[in-house]
Coordinates of C-alpha atoms and ligand atoms in Angstrom, one line a residue:
M1 CA -10.1 21.6 -54.4
T2 CA -10.6 19.0 -51.7
T3 CA -12.0 15.5 -52.0
T4 CA -13.7 13.9 -49.0
A5 CA -12.1 10.6 -50.0
H6 CA -8.8 12.1 -48.9
S7 CA -9.9 13.9 -45.8
Q8 CA -9.6 12.5 -42.4
T9 CA -10.2 13.6 -38.9
Y10 CA -7.7 13.0 -36.1
E11 CA -7.6 13.6 -32.4
F12 CA -5.1 15.7 -30.7
R13 CA -3.0 14.0 -28.1
A14 CA -4.5 14.4 -24.6
E15 CA -1.9 16.9 -23.4
V16 CA -2.2 19.0 -26.5
Q17 CA -5.9 19.1 -25.9
Q18 CA -5.3 20.4 -22.4
L19 CA -2.9 22.9 -23.7
L20 CA -5.3 24.1 -26.3
H21 CA -8.1 24.4 -23.8
I22 CA -6.0 26.6 -21.5
L23 CA -4.7 28.7 -24.4
A24 CA -8.2 29.3 -25.8
H25 CA -10.0 30.0 -22.6
A26 CA -7.7 31.1 -19.8
L27 CA -5.0 33.4 -21.1
Y28 CA -5.5 36.9 -22.3
T29 CA -2.0 38.4 -21.7
D30 CA 0.9 38.5 -24.2
R31 CA -1.4 37.3 -26.9
E32 CA 0.6 39.1 -29.6
I33 CA 3.4 36.6 -29.3
F34 CA 1.5 34.2 -31.5
I35 CA 2.9 36.3 -34.4
R36 CA 6.4 35.8 -33.1
E37 CA 5.9 32.0 -32.9
L38 CA 4.4 31.6 -36.4
V39 CA 7.1 33.9 -37.9
S40 CA 9.8 32.0 -36.1
N41 CA 8.4 28.7 -37.6
A42 CA 8.3 30.3 -41.0
S43 CA 11.9 31.5 -40.6
D44 CA 13.0 28.0 -39.5
A45 CA 11.3 26.6 -42.6
L46 CA 13.1 29.0 -44.8
N47 CA 16.4 28.2 -43.1
R48 CA 15.9 24.6 -43.7
L49 CA 14.9 25.1 -47.3
Q50 CA 18.0 27.2 -47.9
F51 CA 20.1 24.4 -46.5
E52 CA 18.3 21.8 -48.7
Q53 CA 19.0 24.0 -51.7
L54 CA 22.7 24.0 -50.9
T55 CA 23.0 20.3 -50.5
N56 CA 20.2 18.9 -52.7
Q57 CA 19.5 20.2 -56.2
A58 CA 16.0 18.9 -56.5
V59 CA 13.8 21.3 -54.7
L60 CA 10.4 22.6 -55.9
D61 CA 10.4 26.2 -57.2
P62 CA 14.2 26.7 -56.9
S63 CA 14.0 30.3 -57.9
A64 CA 11.1 31.4 -55.6
S65 CA 12.4 34.1 -53.3
L66 CA 12.8 33.3 -49.6
E67 CA 10.4 35.4 -47.7
I68 CA 7.5 35.7 -45.3
R69 CA 4.2 37.5 -46.1
I70 CA 1.5 38.6 -43.8
K71 CA -1.9 39.6 -45.1
V72 CA -4.7 41.2 -43.2
D73 CA -8.3 40.7 -44.5
K74 CA -10.6 43.0 -42.5
D75 CA -13.8 41.7 -44.1
A76 CA -13.1 38.0 -43.7
K77 CA -11.5 38.8 -40.2
T78 CA -8.4 36.7 -41.1
L79 CA -4.7 37.1 -40.9
T80 CA -2.7 35.0 -43.3
I81 CA 1.0 34.2 -42.7
S82 CA 2.8 32.6 -45.7
D83 CA 6.3 31.4 -46.3
T84 CA 8.2 29.9 -49.1
G85 CA 10.1 27.5 -46.8
I86 CA 10.5 23.8 -46.7
G87 CA 6.8 23.0 -46.3
M88 CA 5.2 19.8 -44.9
N89 CA 3.6 16.8 -46.4
R90 CA 0.7 14.9 -44.9
D91 CA 2.8 12.8 -42.5
E92 CA 4.8 15.7 -41.4
M93 CA 1.7 17.7 -40.6
I94 CA 0.3 14.9 -38.5
E95 CA 3.6 14.5 -36.7
N96 CA 4.3 18.2 -36.2
L97 CA 0.9 19.7 -35.6
G98 CA -1.0 17.2 -33.5
T99 CA -0.2 13.6 -32.8
I100 CA 3.2 12.2 -32.2
A101 CA 5.9 14.3 -30.5
H102 CA 5.0 17.2 -28.4
S103 CA 6.0 16.1 -24.9
G104 CA 6.7 19.8 -24.7
A105 CA 3.0 20.5 -24.1
M106 CA 3.3 18.6 -20.8
S107 CA 6.3 20.6 -19.7
F108 CA 4.8 23.9 -20.7
L109 CA 1.6 23.1 -18.7
K110 CA 3.8 22.2 -15.8
A111 CA 5.7 25.4 -16.0
L112 CA 2.5 27.4 -16.1
R113 CA 1.1 25.5 -13.1
E114 CA 4.3 25.7 -11.0
K115 CA 4.7 29.4 -11.0
G116 CA 1.0 29.9 -10.9
N117 CA 1.7 32.2 -13.7
T118 CA -0.1 33.1 -16.9
N119 CA 3.0 34.0 -18.7
T120 CA 2.7 32.5 -22.2
E121 CA 5.7 34.5 -23.3
I122 CA 7.8 31.4 -22.8
I123 CA 5.8 29.0 -24.8
G124 CA 8.3 28.9 -27.6
Q125 CA 10.8 27.3 -25.3
F126 CA 8.8 24.1 -25.1
G127 CA 8.5 23.3 -28.8
V128 CA 4.7 24.0 -28.9
G129 CA 4.8 27.6 -30.1
F130 CA 2.5 26.9 -33.0
Y131 CA -0.5 26.3 -30.7
S132 CA -0.2 29.8 -29.2
V133 CA -2.3 30.9 -32.3
F134 CA -5.4 29.5 -30.5
M135 CA -5.2 32.3 -28.0
V136 CA -6.5 34.5 -30.8
A137 CA -8.2 32.2 -33.3
D138 CA -11.4 30.3 -33.4
K139 CA -10.2 28.5 -36.5
V140 CA -6.9 27.9 -38.1
S141 CA -6.0 26.3 -41.4
V142 CA -2.5 25.4 -42.5
T143 CA -2.0 24.7 -46.2
S144 CA 1.4 23.4 -47.1
R145 CA 3.4 22.0 -50.0
S146 CA 6.7 20.3 -49.4
F147 CA 9.9 21.2 -51.2
R148 CA 9.8 17.6 -52.5
A149 CA 8.1 18.0 -55.9
D150 CA 6.2 14.6 -55.6
D151 CA 4.5 15.3 -52.4
Q152 CA 0.8 16.2 -52.5
A153 CA -0.2 19.6 -50.9
V154 CA -2.4 19.2 -47.8
T155 CA -4.5 21.4 -45.5
W156 CA -4.7 21.0 -41.8
T157 CA -7.8 22.6 -40.1
S158 CA -8.8 22.9 -36.5
D159 CA -10.9 25.0 -34.2
G160 CA -8.7 24.2 -31.3
G161 CA -11.2 21.7 -29.9
G162 CA -10.3 18.0 -29.6
T163 CA -9.7 17.2 -33.3
Y164 CA -8.2 18.4 -36.5
L165 CA -8.9 17.6 -40.1
I166 CA -6.4 16.8 -42.8
E167 CA -7.4 17.0 -46.5
E168 CA -5.7 17.2 -49.8
A169 CA -5.2 20.7 -51.1
D170 CA -4.7 22.5 -54.3
K171 CA -1.5 24.5 -53.9
S172 CA 1.1 24.6 -56.6
S173 CA 3.9 26.6 -55.0
R174 CA 6.3 25.5 -52.3
G175 CA 5.8 26.6 -48.7
T176 CA 3.1 27.1 -46.1
D177 CA 0.1 29.4 -45.7
I178 CA -1.5 29.7 -42.3
V179 CA -5.0 31.3 -42.3
I180 CA -6.0 32.5 -38.9
H181 CA -9.7 33.3 -38.3
L182 CA -9.5 35.8 -35.5
K183 CA -11.8 35.7 -32.5
E184 CA -14.1 38.7 -32.0
D185 CA -12.0 40.0 -29.2
A186 CA -8.7 39.7 -31.2
D187 CA -9.6 42.1 -34.0
E188 CA -6.8 44.4 -32.9
F189 CA -4.6 42.3 -35.1
L190 CA -6.6 43.3 -38.2
T191 CA -4.5 46.3 -39.1
D192 CA -1.1 46.3 -40.8
Y193 CA 0.1 48.8 -38.2
R194 CA -0.5 46.6 -35.3
V195 CA 1.1 43.6 -37.0
E196 CA 4.1 45.7 -38.0
Q197 CA 4.5 46.8 -34.4
V198 CA 4.5 43.2 -33.1
I199 CA 7.1 42.2 -35.8
K200 CA 9.4 45.1 -34.8
K201 CA 9.1 44.2 -31.2
H202 CA 9.6 40.5 -31.4
S203 CA 10.9 39.5 -34.8
N204 CA 13.0 42.4 -36.0
Y205 CA 16.2 40.4 -36.6
V206 CA 14.6 37.5 -38.5
A207 CA 16.9 37.1 -41.5
F208 CA 14.3 36.9 -44.2
P209 CA 12.1 39.8 -45.3
I210 CA 8.7 39.9 -43.6
H211 CA 6.2 41.7 -45.8
V212 CA 3.2 43.2 -44.1
G213 CA 0.9 44.7 -46.8
D214 CA 3.3 46.3 -49.2
K215 CA 6.1 47.0 -46.8
V216 CA 9.0 45.1 -45.3
A217 CA 8.4 45.3 -41.5
N218 CA 11.6 43.9 -40.1
A219 CA 15.1 45.3 -40.0
Q220 CA 16.5 42.0 -41.2
T221 CA 20.0 42.9 -40.3
A222 CA 22.5 40.3 -39.3
L223 CA 23.4 42.2 -36.1
W224 CA 26.5 40.1 -35.6
R225 CA 27.9 41.4 -39.0
R226 CA 27.6 45.0 -38.0
S227 CA 30.6 46.7 -36.4
K228 CA 30.7 46.8 -32.7
G229 CA 30.6 50.6 -32.4
E230 CA 27.4 50.8 -34.4
V231 CA 25.3 48.5 -32.3
K232 CA 23.4 50.0 -29.4
E233 CA 23.1 48.2 -26.0
E234 CA 19.4 48.0 -26.6
E235 CA 19.8 46.2 -29.9
Y236 CA 22.0 43.6 -28.2
Q237 CA 19.4 43.1 -25.5
N238 CA 16.6 42.9 -27.9
F239 CA 18.4 40.3 -30.0
Y240 CA 19.3 38.3 -27.0
Q241 CA 15.7 38.2 -25.9
Q242 CA 14.6 37.0 -29.4
L243 CA 17.2 34.3 -29.3
T244 CA 16.7 33.0 -25.8
Y245 CA 13.2 33.9 -24.5
D246 CA 15.1 35.3 -21.5
F247 CA 13.5 38.6 -20.9
G248 CA 16.2 39.8 -18.5
K249 CA 19.4 41.4 -19.6
P250 CA 22.3 39.3 -20.7
M251 CA 25.2 39.4 -18.2
L252 CA 27.6 40.1 -21.0
S253 CA 27.4 40.6 -24.8
V254 CA 30.5 39.4 -26.5
H255 CA 30.7 40.7 -30.0
F256 CA 33.7 40.3 -32.2
S257 CA 34.9 39.3 -35.6
A258 CA 38.3 38.1 -37.0
D259 CA 40.0 37.9 -40.4
A260 CA 42.8 35.5 -39.6
P261 CA 43.5 32.6 -39.2
V262 CA 39.8 32.2 -40.0
Q263 CA 37.3 34.8 -41.0
F264 CA 34.1 35.0 -39.0
Y265 CA 31.6 37.2 -37.2
S266 CA 30.2 36.3 -33.9
L267 CA 27.9 37.6 -31.2
L268 CA 27.8 35.5 -28.1
Y269 CA 26.0 36.1 -24.8
V270 CA 26.6 35.2 -21.3
P271 CA 23.0 34.8 -20.0
S272 CA 21.7 36.6 -17.0
K273 CA 21.7 33.3 -15.0
L274 CA 23.3 29.9 -15.3
D275 CA 20.0 28.1 -15.8
R276 CA 19.0 30.6 -18.5
G277 CA 21.8 29.3 -20.5
L278 CA 21.4 25.6 -19.7
L279 CA 17.7 25.2 -19.5
S280 CA 16.5 27.7 -22.1
A281 CA 15.5 27.1 -25.7
D282 CA 19.1 26.6 -26.5
H283 CA 19.6 24.2 -23.6
Q284 CA 21.2 21.6 -26.0
G285 CA 24.2 23.9 -25.9
G286 CA 26.3 25.4 -28.5
P287 CA 25.8 28.6 -30.5
R288 CA 24.1 28.7 -33.9
L289 CA 26.5 28.1 -36.6
Y290 CA 26.1 30.0 -39.9
A291 CA 28.2 29.8 -43.0
R292 CA 27.9 33.1 -44.9
K293 CA 24.6 34.0 -43.2
V294 CA 23.1 30.5 -43.9
L295 CA 22.2 28.6 -40.8
I296 CA 24.1 25.3 -40.8
Q297 CA 23.6 24.0 -37.3
E298 CA 21.1 25.1 -34.6
H299 CA 23.3 23.8 -31.8
A300 CA 27.0 23.7 -32.8
K301 CA 28.1 21.7 -29.8
D302 CA 31.6 21.2 -31.1
L303 CA 32.3 24.8 -31.8
L304 CA 33.2 25.7 -28.2
P305 CA 34.8 23.7 -25.4
E306 CA 32.2 21.9 -23.3
W307 CA 32.7 24.2 -20.3
M308 CA 31.5 27.2 -22.4
R309 CA 28.1 25.6 -22.9
F310 CA 26.5 28.4 -20.9
L311 CA 27.1 30.8 -23.9
T312 CA 24.4 31.3 -26.5
G313 CA 24.5 33.3 -29.7
I314 CA 25.8 33.1 -33.2
V315 CA 29.0 32.3 -35.0
D316 CA 29.0 33.1 -38.7
S317 CA 31.9 31.8 -40.7
E318 CA 33.1 33.1 -44.1
D319 CA 35.3 30.0 -44.6
L320 CA 33.1 27.0 -44.1
P321 CA 32.0 25.5 -47.4
L322 CA 28.4 26.2 -47.9
N323 CA 27.5 22.7 -48.9
I324 CA 28.9 21.2 -45.7
S325 CA 26.5 18.6 -44.4
R326 CA 25.4 18.6 -40.8
E327 CA 27.3 15.3 -40.2
T328 CA 30.6 16.5 -41.5
V329 CA 30.7 19.9 -39.8
Q330 CA 32.3 18.4 -36.7
S331 CA 35.3 16.9 -38.5
N332 CA 36.0 19.9 -40.7
R333 CA 39.4 21.4 -40.1
I334 CA 38.1 25.0 -40.3
M335 CA 35.9 24.1 -37.3
A336 CA 39.0 23.4 -35.2
R337 CA 40.4 26.8 -36.1
L338 CA 37.1 28.5 -35.4
K339 CA 37.0 26.8 -32.0
A340 CA 40.5 27.9 -31.1
T341 CA 39.9 31.5 -32.1
V342 CA 36.4 31.9 -30.8
S343 CA 37.2 30.4 -27.4
S344 CA 40.4 32.4 -27.0
K345 CA 38.4 35.6 -27.8
V346 CA 35.7 34.7 -25.2
I347 CA 38.4 34.2 -22.5
G348 CA 40.0 37.5 -23.5
E349 CA 36.6 39.1 -23.0
L350 CA 36.2 37.6 -19.6
E351 CA 39.7 38.8 -18.7
S352 CA 39.0 42.3 -19.5
F353 CA 35.6 42.1 -17.8
A354 CA 37.3 41.0 -14.6
E355 CA 39.7 43.9 -14.9
R356 CA 37.3 46.6 -15.9
D357 CA 34.6 45.9 -13.4
P358 CA 35.7 43.6 -10.6
E359 CA 32.4 43.9 -8.8
A360 CA 30.3 42.9 -11.7
Y361 CA 32.7 40.1 -12.4
I362 CA 31.9 38.6 -9.0
T363 CA 28.2 38.5 -10.0
F364 CA 29.4 36.6 -13.0
W365 CA 31.5 34.4 -10.8
N366 CA 28.7 33.6 -8.5
E367 CA 26.6 32.4 -11.4
F368 CA 29.2 30.8 -13.7
G369 CA 32.3 30.2 -11.5
R370 CA 31.6 26.4 -11.6
M371 CA 32.0 26.5 -15.4
I372 CA 35.4 28.3 -15.2
K373 CA 36.5 25.6 -12.7
E374 CA 35.4 22.9 -15.0
G375 CA 37.4 24.7 -17.7
V376 CA 40.6 24.6 -15.6
I377 CA 40.0 20.9 -15.1
T378 CA 39.0 19.8 -18.6
D379 CA 40.5 22.4 -21.0
G380 CA 44.3 22.0 -20.8
S381 CA 45.0 24.5 -23.6
H382 CA 43.5 27.3 -21.6
K383 CA 44.4 26.3 -18.1
E384 CA 46.8 29.1 -17.3
R385 CA 44.5 31.8 -18.5
L386 CA 41.5 30.3 -16.8
A387 CA 43.5 30.0 -13.5
K388 CA 43.6 33.8 -13.4
L389 CA 39.9 34.0 -13.7
L390 CA 39.3 31.9 -10.6
R391 CA 38.1 33.5 -7.4
F392 CA 38.1 32.1 -3.9
H393 CA 36.9 32.7 -0.4
S394 CA 39.8 33.0 1.9
S395 CA 40.6 33.2 5.6
R396 CA 41.6 36.8 5.1
S397 CA 38.0 37.8 4.6
P398 CA 35.7 34.8 4.3
E399 CA 32.8 36.7 2.8
G400 CA 35.0 38.3 0.1
W401 CA 36.8 36.9 -2.9
V402 CA 40.5 36.7 -3.9
S403 CA 42.1 35.8 -7.1
L404 CA 45.2 33.6 -7.1
A405 CA 47.3 36.7 -8.1
E406 CA 46.0 38.6 -5.1
Y407 CA 46.7 35.6 -2.9
V408 CA 50.3 35.7 -4.1
S409 CA 50.6 39.4 -3.4
H410 CA 49.4 38.7 0.2
M411 CA 52.1 36.0 0.9
V412 CA 54.3 36.6 3.9
E413 CA 58.0 36.4 4.0
R414 CA 59.5 33.0 3.5
Q415 CA 56.0 31.5 2.6
K416 CA 56.6 29.2 -0.3
D417 CA 53.3 27.6 -1.2
I418 CA 49.6 28.5 -1.7
Y419 CA 47.5 27.0 1.1
Y420 CA 43.9 25.8 0.9
L421 CA 41.5 23.8 3.1
F422 CA 38.5 21.7 2.1
G423 CA 35.3 21.8 4.1
D424 CA 31.6 21.5 3.9
D425 CA 30.9 25.1 4.0
L426 CA 32.4 28.5 4.9
K427 CA 31.2 28.4 8.4
T428 CA 32.8 25.1 9.2
L429 CA 35.9 26.1 7.5
A430 CA 36.2 29.3 9.4
H431 CA 36.3 27.2 12.6
S432 CA 38.7 24.7 11.3
P433 CA 41.6 23.8 13.7
H434 CA 43.8 23.6 10.7
L435 CA 43.6 27.4 10.4
E436 CA 45.3 28.0 13.7
V437 CA 48.8 27.4 12.5
F438 CA 48.3 29.8 9.6
K439 CA 46.6 32.5 11.6
A440 CA 49.5 32.5 14.0
R441 CA 51.8 33.3 11.1
G442 CA 49.6 35.7 9.2
I443 CA 49.3 33.3 6.3
E444 CA 46.2 33.4 4.1
V445 CA 44.3 30.2 3.4
L446 CA 41.9 29.5 0.5
L447 CA 38.6 28.1 1.8
L448 CA 37.2 25.5 -0.6
S449 CA 33.8 24.1 -0.1
E450 CA 32.5 22.9 -3.5
P451 CA 32.7 19.3 -4.5
I452 CA 34.5 20.2 -7.7
D453 CA 37.3 22.0 -5.8
G454 CA 39.2 18.7 -5.1
F455 CA 39.5 18.1 -8.8
L456 CA 40.4 21.8 -9.3
V457 CA 43.4 22.0 -7.1
N458 CA 44.6 18.7 -8.5
A459 CA 44.3 19.9 -12.1
L460 CA 45.9 23.2 -11.2
G461 CA 48.9 21.9 -9.2
V462 CA 50.8 25.2 -9.3
F463 CA 50.1 28.9 -9.9
D464 CA 52.9 31.4 -10.6
E465 CA 55.4 28.7 -9.7
K466 CA 53.9 28.2 -6.3
K467 CA 52.5 24.8 -5.3
L468 CA 49.0 24.5 -4.1
H469 CA 49.2 22.8 -0.8
N470 CA 46.6 21.3 1.5
G471 CA 46.6 23.0 4.9
A472 CA 45.5 19.8 6.5
D473 CA 48.8 18.2 5.5
A474 CA 50.6 16.6 8.4
E475 CA 54.0 17.9 7.2
L476 CA 53.9 21.6 6.7
E477 CA 57.1 23.6 6.1
L478 CA 56.2 27.0 7.5
P479 CA 58.1 30.0 8.7
E480 CA 58.4 30.2 12.6
A481 CA 55.4 31.7 14.4
P482 CA 56.1 35.0 16.1
Q483 CA 56.0 34.6 19.9
N484 CA 53.4 36.6 21.8
P485 CA 55.0 37.7 25.1
D486 CA 51.7 38.6 26.7
Q487 CA 50.2 35.2 26.3
P488 CA 52.8 32.6 27.1
A489 CA 51.7 29.2 25.9
A490 CA 50.3 26.8 28.5
E491 CA 52.5 23.9 29.8
P492 CA 52.4 20.7 27.8
V493 CA 51.4 17.4 29.4
A494 CA 54.5 15.6 30.7
E495 CA 56.1 13.4 28.0
S496 CA 55.5 10.0 29.7
S497 CA 51.8 10.5 30.4
L498 CA 51.4 12.0 27.0
N499 CA 52.8 8.8 25.5
T500 CA 50.5 6.7 27.7
L501 CA 47.5 8.7 26.5
I502 CA 48.5 8.4 22.9
E503 CA 48.7 4.6 23.3
R504 CA 45.3 4.6 24.9
I505 CA 43.8 6.7 22.1
K506 CA 45.3 4.3 19.5
E507 CA 43.7 1.4 21.3
V508 CA 40.3 3.0 21.4
L509 CA 40.3 4.2 17.7
G510 CA 42.1 1.2 16.3
E511 CA 41.8 0.9 12.5
R512 CA 40.0 4.2 12.2
V513 CA 43.1 6.3 12.3
Q514 CA 46.4 6.0 10.5
D515 CA 48.3 7.2 13.5
V516 CA 48.0 9.3 16.7
R517 CA 50.6 12.0 17.3
E518 CA 51.5 15.0 19.3
S519 CA 50.6 18.1 17.3
K520 CA 53.4 20.6 16.5
V521 CA 51.0 23.2 15.2
L522 CA 47.7 23.4 17.2
T523 CA 47.4 26.3 19.6
E524 CA 43.6 26.5 20.4
S525 CA 41.9 23.3 19.5
P526 CA 42.4 20.0 21.3
A527 CA 42.9 17.9 18.2
R528 CA 42.9 17.8 14.4
L529 CA 42.9 15.2 11.7
S530 CA 45.7 15.7 9.3
A531 CA 46.5 13.9 6.1
S532 CA 49.8 12.6 4.9
D533 CA 48.7 12.6 1.2
Q534 CA 47.3 16.0 0.3
G535 CA 43.8 14.7 1.2
F536 CA 42.4 13.9 -2.2
G537 CA 40.7 11.0 -0.6
A538 CA 38.9 13.2 1.8
D539 CA 37.6 15.3 -1.0
M540 CA 36.3 12.2 -2.8
A541 CA 34.5 11.3 0.5
R542 CA 32.9 14.7 0.4
V543 CA 31.7 14.1 -3.1
Y544 CA 30.2 10.7 -2.2
K545 CA 28.5 12.2 0.8
L546 CA 27.0 14.9 -1.3
L547 CA 25.7 12.2 -3.7
D548 CA 24.4 10.3 -0.6
Q549 CA 26.5 7.3 -1.3
E550 CA 28.3 5.0 1.0
F551 CA 32.0 5.7 1.3
D552 CA 35.0 4.4 3.1
L553 CA 36.4 7.0 5.5
P554 CA 39.8 8.0 4.4
K555 CA 42.3 7.3 7.1
R556 CA 43.9 10.3 8.8
I557 CA 46.4 11.1 11.5
L558 CA 44.8 12.3 14.7
E559 CA 47.0 15.1 16.2
I560 CA 46.4 16.1 19.8
N561 CA 47.4 19.4 21.4
P562 CA 49.5 18.6 24.5
R563 CA 48.8 22.1 25.9
H564 CA 45.1 21.9 25.8
P565 CA 43.2 21.5 29.2
L566 CA 41.1 18.7 27.7
I567 CA 44.2 16.7 26.8
H568 CA 45.6 17.5 30.3
N569 CA 42.4 16.1 31.9
L570 CA 42.3 13.1 29.7
A571 CA 46.0 12.3 30.5
A572 CA 45.2 12.5 34.2
M573 CA 42.0 10.4 34.0
G574 CA 43.2 6.9 33.6
E575 CA 41.1 4.2 31.8
N576 CA 37.3 4.4 32.3
P577 CA 34.2 4.5 30.2
V578 CA 33.9 8.3 30.3
A579 CA 37.5 8.7 29.1
K580 CA 36.8 6.3 26.3
A581 CA 33.6 8.2 25.3
V582 CA 35.5 11.5 25.3
I583 CA 38.2 10.0 23.0
E584 CA 35.6 8.7 20.6
Q585 CA 34.0 12.1 20.6
L586 CA 37.2 14.0 20.1
F587 CA 37.8 11.9 17.0
E588 CA 34.3 12.3 15.6
S589 CA 34.2 16.0 16.3
A590 CA 37.3 16.3 14.2
L591 CA 35.6 14.3 11.4
L592 CA 32.7 16.6 11.6
I593 CA 34.9 19.7 11.2
E594 CA 36.5 18.0 8.2
G595 CA 33.1 17.6 6.6
I596 CA 33.5 13.8 6.4
H597 CA 31.4 12.5 9.2
P598 CA 29.1 10.0 7.6
N599 CA 26.3 10.4 10.1
P600 CA 26.6 13.2 12.7
V601 CA 23.3 12.2 14.3
E602 CA 24.9 9.1 15.7
M603 CA 27.0 11.3 18.0
V604 CA 24.0 12.4 20.0
G605 CA 23.7 9.4 22.2
R606 CA 27.4 9.6 23.2
I607 CA 27.3 13.3 23.8
Q608 CA 24.4 12.7 26.2
A609 CA 26.4 10.1 28.1
I610 CA 29.3 12.6 28.4
M611 CA 26.9 15.4 29.6
E612 CA 25.5 13.0 32.2
A613 CA 29.0 12.3 33.5
A614 CA 29.8 16.0 33.5
T615 CA 26.7 16.9 35.5
R616 CA 26.9 14.1 38.0
T617 CA 27.0 15.5 41.5
R618 CA 27.2 12.2 43.5
Ligands
LIG1 P1 9.0 24.2 -32.7 O1 9.0 25.4 -33.7 O2 9.6 24.6 -31.4 O3 9.4 22.9 -33.2 P2 6.1 24.6 -33.0 O4 5.0 24.2 -32.2 O5 6.3 26.1 -33.1 O6 7.4 24.0 -32.3 O7 6.1 24.0 -34.4 C1 6.0 22.5 -34.5 C2 6.6 22.0 -35.8 O8 5.7 22.3 -36.9 C3 7.9 22.6 -36.3 O9 9.0 22.0 -35.6 C4 7.9 22.4 -37.8 O10 8.4 21.1 -38.0 C5 6.4 22.4 -38.1 N1 6.1 23.7 -38.7 C6 5.4 24.7 -38.1 N2 5.3 25.8 -38.9 C7 5.9 25.4 -40.0 C8 6.1 26.1 -41.3 N3 5.6 27.4 -41.5 N4 6.7 25.5 -42.3 C9 7.2 24.2 -42.1 N5 7.0 23.5 -40.9 C10 6.4 24.1 -39.9
LIG2 MG1 8.2 27.2 -33.2

């Protein structure tokens, strides 16, 4: 029974109106997913009710069974989806189904526009799944009664136009009934068979029974509680898709359970892509946390170390007290044990993945390597194990990847340290003058080009008792280079004119360099910038440059190669404007190779002046 005194018409927010318009008029594909969305809302409502029951004695109808029912009425052309979940009162209806929140509508419209796609599959990601019902309905009414016994039941009705009506309703039992008046062209959903089919496809693992007619249509199994050997690959994939709205395959399914020191079941996924993990429905990070099959927390952020935030899935504990409140989960000591055990298991899984299928592991690395690096830097307790999961490009085969263990196995006789070089990208690094000294001795060098790498080598420090050492260091202790009798080295510039040249360079560059010296290591390049302090400063400069921020150039030592023809010429040249320009350019080219030139375009004017001098015929 409704009374007009208590009914009121409201307008949808503008972006919801737009969304409804598109859903009702433009989209004819994937329409069946409205069932998934409404069932998922019903399941959420049941989860929340279950949680209330555990922490709050006073719920309406405490003994009503937790379930979802779907009824088809062919004559009335309606589909009714009912649940015995938490329900909504008047204010909640207004807030949830029309007015206040729902910035998600905007984002969803944007996603549709951007890809020029009509893929409504993803609607659930944006927190506006409910509205998908208007793809198939010309009228929808939602009648709900909250679990709070004092709240009045209400009905929300809309035809998906600009407004909705809210009126008092006569419903004595807890929960929500959604009556969907199907459009003419959506009568395919008027059979139990079709509805069951959609449930099996999209909602099979919902934890509550979904009755369609007189049958339960979903498998309802807690997949994560089954033993690993029993679960088919397909089931893992299917569950992953229901969980994440990612319709690709997960990169890795990590399914395990433990009895001690804590008892739990868990099924975690490495998504197909990094952004699937971080931007998807679960973007807030953290797996779902259950206590004995009851959902305690949607995003248990504290359950895993921060760097594992790309993982999605479920951890179901047998030991967490059921009446734990959402606020105290974090500080519970069982949580700390869960965290230690689960994260160690995950790392173990990654270790065996890397061993079992090195090629696939590289695909993982390309996508999630940054996260492993972050782990080395921030997660002290797992540093050693994570170090073994690192992969690097190296001078040995710049396109390929080496692990630190492989690097160590490649080390030459009397090589003590592990060498690395920083640079903007692999191409620049491959031409770095710093490599010459290592090439001449057959020593492999790790090529690091990500901003995070500076922090990484600092956090790592050593691997397998070998120090990580910057190849741009001015003081390198290296084995003697073998002599090549076919290619005797060129004569160096005579000592006195070399000293004069060094003084001249110091004058020209002034404060910009820490020192100018004769190089002991260069064989092919005229100059290099070396650092006397492992070059952390240079790496920070690289980070600032990436962020487009001003930075002070870290001071370096300019080493010149006394055997190089350019240095010979310069030494013979005496003081003049061209020599000065060449010295400037020598320095700035070296900055460029280091990836720390603040503004390479500025060099153009000088290069032109030098070219002019070089082409002058008079
Ligand atoms: P989302 O589920 O992502 O929050 P929806 O558009 O699907 O977005 O639903 C909006 C909100 O409406 C839900 O968050 C919930 O608060 C409320 N709601 C929808 N269906 C139900 C239901 N069956 N029982 C209780 N609340 C519901
Ligand atoms: Mg929803």
